[in-house]
Short mmCIF file of C-alpha atoms (C1' of nucleotides) in Angstrom, two decimals:
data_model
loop_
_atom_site.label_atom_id
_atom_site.label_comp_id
_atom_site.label_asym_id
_atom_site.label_seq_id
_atom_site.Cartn_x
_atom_site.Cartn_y
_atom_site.Cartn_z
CA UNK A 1 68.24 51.98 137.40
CA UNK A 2 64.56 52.05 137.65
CA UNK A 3 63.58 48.39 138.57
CA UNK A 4 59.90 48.22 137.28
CA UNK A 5 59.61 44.96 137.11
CA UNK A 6 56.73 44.30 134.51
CA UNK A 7 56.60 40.63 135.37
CA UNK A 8 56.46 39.99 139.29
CA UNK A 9 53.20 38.87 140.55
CA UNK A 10 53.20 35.52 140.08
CA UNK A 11 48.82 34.65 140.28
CA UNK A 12 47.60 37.92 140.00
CA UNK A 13 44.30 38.43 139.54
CA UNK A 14 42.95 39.51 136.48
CA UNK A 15 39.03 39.50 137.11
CA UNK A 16 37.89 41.48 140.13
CA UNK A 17 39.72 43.95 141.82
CA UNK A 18 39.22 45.11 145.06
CA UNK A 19 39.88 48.87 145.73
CA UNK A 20 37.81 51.31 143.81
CA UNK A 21 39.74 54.28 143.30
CA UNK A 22 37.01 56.94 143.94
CA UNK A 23 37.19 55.42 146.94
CA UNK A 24 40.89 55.10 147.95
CA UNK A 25 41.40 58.40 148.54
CA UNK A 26 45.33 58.34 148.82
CA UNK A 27 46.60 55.18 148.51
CA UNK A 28 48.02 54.53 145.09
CA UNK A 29 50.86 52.55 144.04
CA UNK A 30 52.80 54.46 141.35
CA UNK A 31 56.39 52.70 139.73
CA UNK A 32 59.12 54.60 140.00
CA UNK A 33 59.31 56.14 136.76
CA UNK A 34 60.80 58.91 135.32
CA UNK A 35 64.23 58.56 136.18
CA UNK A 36 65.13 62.65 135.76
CA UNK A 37 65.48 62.67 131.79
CA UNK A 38 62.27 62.03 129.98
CA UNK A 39 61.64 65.03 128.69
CA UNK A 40 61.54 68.16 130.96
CA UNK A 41 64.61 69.53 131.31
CA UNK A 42 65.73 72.08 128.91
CA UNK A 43 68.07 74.06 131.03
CA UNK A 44 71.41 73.27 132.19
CA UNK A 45 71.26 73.59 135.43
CA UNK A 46 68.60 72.15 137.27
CA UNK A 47 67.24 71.31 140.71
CA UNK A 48 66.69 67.96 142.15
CA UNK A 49 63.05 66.54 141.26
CA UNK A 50 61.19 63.68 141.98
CA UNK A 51 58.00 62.22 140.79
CA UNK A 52 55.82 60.28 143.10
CA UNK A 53 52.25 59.23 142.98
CA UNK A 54 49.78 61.00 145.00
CA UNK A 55 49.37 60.12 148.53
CA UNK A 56 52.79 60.58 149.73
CA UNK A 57 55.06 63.28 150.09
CA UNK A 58 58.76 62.87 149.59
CA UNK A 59 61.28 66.09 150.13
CA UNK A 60 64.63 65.32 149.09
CA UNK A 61 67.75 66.48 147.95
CA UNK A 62 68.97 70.34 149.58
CA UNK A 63 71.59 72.19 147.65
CA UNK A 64 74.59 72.95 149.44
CA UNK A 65 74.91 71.14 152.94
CA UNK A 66 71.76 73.25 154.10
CA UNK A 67 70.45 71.39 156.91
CA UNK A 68 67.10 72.44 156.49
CA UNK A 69 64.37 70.77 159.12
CA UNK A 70 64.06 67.03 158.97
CA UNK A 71 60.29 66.94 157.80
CA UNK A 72 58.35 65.49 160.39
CA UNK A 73 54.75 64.65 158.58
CA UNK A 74 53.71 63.56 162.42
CA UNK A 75 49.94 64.02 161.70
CA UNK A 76 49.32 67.50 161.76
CA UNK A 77 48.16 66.87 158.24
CA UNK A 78 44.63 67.51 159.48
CA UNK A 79 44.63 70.59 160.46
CA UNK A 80 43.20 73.53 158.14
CA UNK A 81 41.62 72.41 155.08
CA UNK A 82 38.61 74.28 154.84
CA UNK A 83 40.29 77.66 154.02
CA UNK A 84 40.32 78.23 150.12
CA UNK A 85 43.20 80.57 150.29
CA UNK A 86 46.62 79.52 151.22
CA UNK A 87 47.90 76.69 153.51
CA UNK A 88 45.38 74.69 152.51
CA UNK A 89 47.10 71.41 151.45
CA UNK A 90 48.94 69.15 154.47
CA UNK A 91 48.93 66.62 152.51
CA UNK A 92 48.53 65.49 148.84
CA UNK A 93 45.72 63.45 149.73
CA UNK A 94 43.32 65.67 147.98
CA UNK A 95 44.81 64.84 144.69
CA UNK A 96 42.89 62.17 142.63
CA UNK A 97 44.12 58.65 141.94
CA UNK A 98 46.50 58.62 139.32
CA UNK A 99 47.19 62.44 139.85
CA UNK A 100 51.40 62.68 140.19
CA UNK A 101 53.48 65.30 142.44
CA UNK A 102 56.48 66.65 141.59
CA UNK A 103 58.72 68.32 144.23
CA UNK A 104 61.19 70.62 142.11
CA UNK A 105 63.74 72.09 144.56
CA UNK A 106 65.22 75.49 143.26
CA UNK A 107 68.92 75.23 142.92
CA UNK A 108 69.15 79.34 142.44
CA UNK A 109 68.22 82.72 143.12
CA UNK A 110 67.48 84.20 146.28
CA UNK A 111 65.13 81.34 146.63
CA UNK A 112 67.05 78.86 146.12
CA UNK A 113 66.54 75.55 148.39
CA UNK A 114 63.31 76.30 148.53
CA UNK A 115 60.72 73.73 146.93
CA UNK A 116 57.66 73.97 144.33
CA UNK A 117 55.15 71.37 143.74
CA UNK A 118 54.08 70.52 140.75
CA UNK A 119 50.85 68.61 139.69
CA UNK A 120 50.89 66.06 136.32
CA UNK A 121 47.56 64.99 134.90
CA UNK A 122 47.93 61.67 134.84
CA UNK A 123 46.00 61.00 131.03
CA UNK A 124 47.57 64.03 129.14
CA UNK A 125 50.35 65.39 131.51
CA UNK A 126 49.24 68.34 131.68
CA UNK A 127 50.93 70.43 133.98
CA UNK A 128 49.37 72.41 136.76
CA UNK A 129 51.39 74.56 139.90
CA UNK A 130 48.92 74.86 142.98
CA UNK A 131 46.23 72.73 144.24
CA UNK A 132 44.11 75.02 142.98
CA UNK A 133 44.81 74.84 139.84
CA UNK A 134 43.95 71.64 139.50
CA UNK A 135 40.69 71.67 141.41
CA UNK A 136 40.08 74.35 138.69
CA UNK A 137 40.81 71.90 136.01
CA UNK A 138 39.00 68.85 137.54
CA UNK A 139 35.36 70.89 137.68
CA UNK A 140 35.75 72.38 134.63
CA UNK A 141 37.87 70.37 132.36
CA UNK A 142 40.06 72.70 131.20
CA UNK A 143 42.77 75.08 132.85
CA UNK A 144 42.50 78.66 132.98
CA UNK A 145 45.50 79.62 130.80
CA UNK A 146 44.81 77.80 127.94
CA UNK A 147 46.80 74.97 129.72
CA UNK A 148 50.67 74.92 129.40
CA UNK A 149 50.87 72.14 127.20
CA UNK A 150 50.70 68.22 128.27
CA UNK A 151 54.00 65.91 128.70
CA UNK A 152 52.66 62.63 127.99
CA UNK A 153 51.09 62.16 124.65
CA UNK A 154 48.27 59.32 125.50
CA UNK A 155 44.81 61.29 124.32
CA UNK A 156 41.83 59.17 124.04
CA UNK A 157 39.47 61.28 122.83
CA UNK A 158 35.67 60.08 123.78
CA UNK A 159 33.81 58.55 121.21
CA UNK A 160 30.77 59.49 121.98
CA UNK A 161 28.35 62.78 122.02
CA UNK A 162 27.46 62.49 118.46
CA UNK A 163 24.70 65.38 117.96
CA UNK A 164 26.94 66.21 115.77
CA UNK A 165 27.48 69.30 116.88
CA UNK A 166 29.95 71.86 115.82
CA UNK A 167 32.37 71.76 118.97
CA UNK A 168 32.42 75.82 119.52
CA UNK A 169 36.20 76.92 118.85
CA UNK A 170 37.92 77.59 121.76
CA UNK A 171 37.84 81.64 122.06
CA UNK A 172 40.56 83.37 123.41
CA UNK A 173 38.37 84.30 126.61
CA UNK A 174 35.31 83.06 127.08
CA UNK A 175 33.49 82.54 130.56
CA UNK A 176 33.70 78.63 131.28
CA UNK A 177 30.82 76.78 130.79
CA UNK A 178 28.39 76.02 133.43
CA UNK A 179 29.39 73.86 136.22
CA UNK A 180 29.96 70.46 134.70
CA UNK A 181 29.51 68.26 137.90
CA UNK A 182 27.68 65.34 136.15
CA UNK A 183 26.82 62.69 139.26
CA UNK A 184 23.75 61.31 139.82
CA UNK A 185 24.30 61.00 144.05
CA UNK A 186 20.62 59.84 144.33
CA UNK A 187 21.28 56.10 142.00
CA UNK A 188 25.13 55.43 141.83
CA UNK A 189 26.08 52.45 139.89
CA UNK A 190 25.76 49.52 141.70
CA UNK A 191 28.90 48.32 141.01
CA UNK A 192 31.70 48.84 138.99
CA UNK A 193 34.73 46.59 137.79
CA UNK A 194 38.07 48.41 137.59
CA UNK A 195 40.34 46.48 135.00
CA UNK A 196 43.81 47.40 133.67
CA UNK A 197 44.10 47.63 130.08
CA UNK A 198 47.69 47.98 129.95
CA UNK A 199 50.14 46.42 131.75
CA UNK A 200 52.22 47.98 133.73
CA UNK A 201 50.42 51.51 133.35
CA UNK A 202 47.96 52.96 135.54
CA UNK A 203 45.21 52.73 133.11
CA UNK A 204 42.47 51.47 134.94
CA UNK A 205 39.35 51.35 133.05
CA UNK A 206 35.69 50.87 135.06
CA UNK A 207 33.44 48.88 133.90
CA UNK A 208 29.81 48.64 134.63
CA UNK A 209 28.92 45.14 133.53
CA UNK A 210 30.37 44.84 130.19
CA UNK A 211 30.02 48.23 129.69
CA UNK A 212 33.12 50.21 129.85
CA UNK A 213 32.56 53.73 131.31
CA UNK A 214 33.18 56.21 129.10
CA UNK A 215 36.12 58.23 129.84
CA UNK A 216 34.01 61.41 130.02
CA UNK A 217 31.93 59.80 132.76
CA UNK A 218 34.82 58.59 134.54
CA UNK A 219 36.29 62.21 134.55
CA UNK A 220 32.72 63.00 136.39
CA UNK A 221 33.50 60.57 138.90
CA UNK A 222 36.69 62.14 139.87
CA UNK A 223 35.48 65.40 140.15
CA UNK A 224 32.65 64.61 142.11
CA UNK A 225 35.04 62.62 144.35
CA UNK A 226 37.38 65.65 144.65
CA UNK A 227 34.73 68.25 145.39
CA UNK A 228 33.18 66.25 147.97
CA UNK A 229 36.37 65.16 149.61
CA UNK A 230 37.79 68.63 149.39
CA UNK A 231 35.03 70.95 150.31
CA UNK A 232 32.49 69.35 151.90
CA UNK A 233 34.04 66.79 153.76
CA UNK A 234 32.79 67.56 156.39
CA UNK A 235 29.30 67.42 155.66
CA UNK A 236 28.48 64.23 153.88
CA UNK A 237 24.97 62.76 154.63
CA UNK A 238 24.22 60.90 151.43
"C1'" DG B 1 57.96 83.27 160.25
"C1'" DC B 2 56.29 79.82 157.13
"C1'" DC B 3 54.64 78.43 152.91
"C1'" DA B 4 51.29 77.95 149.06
"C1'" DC B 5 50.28 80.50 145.14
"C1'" DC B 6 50.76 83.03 141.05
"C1'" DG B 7 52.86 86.83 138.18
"C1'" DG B 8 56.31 87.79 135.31
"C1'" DT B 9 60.37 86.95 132.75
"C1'" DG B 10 64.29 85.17 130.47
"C1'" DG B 11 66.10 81.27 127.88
"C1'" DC B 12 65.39 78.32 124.29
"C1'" DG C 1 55.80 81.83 121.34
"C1'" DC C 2 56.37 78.39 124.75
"C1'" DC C 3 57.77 76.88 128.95
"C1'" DA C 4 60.40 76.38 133.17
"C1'" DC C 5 61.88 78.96 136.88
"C1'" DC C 6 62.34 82.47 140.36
"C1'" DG C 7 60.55 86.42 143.13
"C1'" DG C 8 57.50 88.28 146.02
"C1'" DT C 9 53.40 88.44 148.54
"C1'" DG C 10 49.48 87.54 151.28
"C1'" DG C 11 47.15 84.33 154.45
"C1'" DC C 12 47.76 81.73 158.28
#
DNA sequence: GCCACCGGTGGC
DNA sequence: GCCACCGGTGGC
């Protein structure tokens, strides 16, 4: 019984709203979709998932009365993050806005009980399995292995960079293309208007005046969001 | 010892 | 061939 209601909020804005998301890191309010039958789930037996948006981190459901340890998030969440290797993530506050977590508990094997993570794009739903995987994906704008196929089907292809150009074919291997970290840091809009096109989805679309951002620049915005945030947050003197 | 990550594989 | 899942490992 998902309970999204679509019609709550009885004067809700509809001009400005407040929090820009390249600036709430975390904090994202995601309905509870996805009630465990959408679409993935081809097998017959299969673990306990959960979707949630970024920000928070839920751990349920434990095959077989396993009392595994009560997480206890206390706020050791700050501890190691500027390690690129392994134990990087305490948190899933390094996702982006939008960005949704799956926590896919293994029901078999010699691993069973244990839990993977799972990362959904939230425009094409694509599918990514680490943290860095998706960092990967956010600076370059494509995932290493040709991607493993998107969920959702909501493309909105930019409409834009005419040059008409010839789009090179994707080759089987070919070196990405130079780092594609497009952000002026020197003259950042001034401001920007966040409005929701659709109802009930989390399709928020900036707007610089009456100028919508294209969707290609907005992409830019996350990145350079998510790079700063995650690798040189220390260091910020802009 | 814990756990994030990724390779590889088996089912569809 | 695609995709979801498990196994195993290496870093902490």
């Amino acid at each position: 019984m998902s309970t999204s209601t679509p019609s709550d909020k009885p004067g809700s804005i509809a001009g400005d709203f407040p929090p820009d998301p390249l600036l709430a890191s975390g904090s994202f309010i995601s309905s509870d979709t996805t009630a465990g039958d959408s679409s993935a789930n081809r097998r017959p037996i299969q673990g306990v998932t959960r979707v949630i948006g970024s920000g928070q981190n839920v751990r349920i459901g434990m095959p077989k009365g396993t009392d595994q340890v009560h997480q206890s998030p206390g706020n050791s969440a700050q501890r190691a993050e500027s390690k690129s290797r392994k134990r990087a993530a305490p948190g899933d506050n390094w996702l982006p806005p939008g960005w949704k977590v799956e926590d896919k508990i293994r029901t078999s094997g010699a691993t069973a009980g244990s839990v993977d993570k799972y990362y959904y794009e939230p425009v094409t739903g694509q599918r990514f399995r680490s943290r860095n995987e998706v960092l990967y994906y956010l600076e370059h704008g494509t995932s290493k292995k040709g991607a493993r196929k998107a969920a959702n089907t909501d493309f909105r292809s930019d409409q834009f960079e005419g040059q008409g150009s010839k789009k090179s074919v994707r080759k089987a291997k070919e070196p990405p293309p130079p780092p594609p970290l497009n952000f002026d840091f020197e003259s950042p809009p001034e401001k920007v208007s966040w409005a929701m096109t659709k109802a009930g989805e989390e399709a928020w679309t900036p707007f610089i005046g009456d100028d919508k951002v294209q969707d290609s620049v907005r992409r830019d915005w996350v990145t350079a969001f998510t790079v700063i945030t995650t690798q040189n947050a220390s260091k910020l003197s802009f």
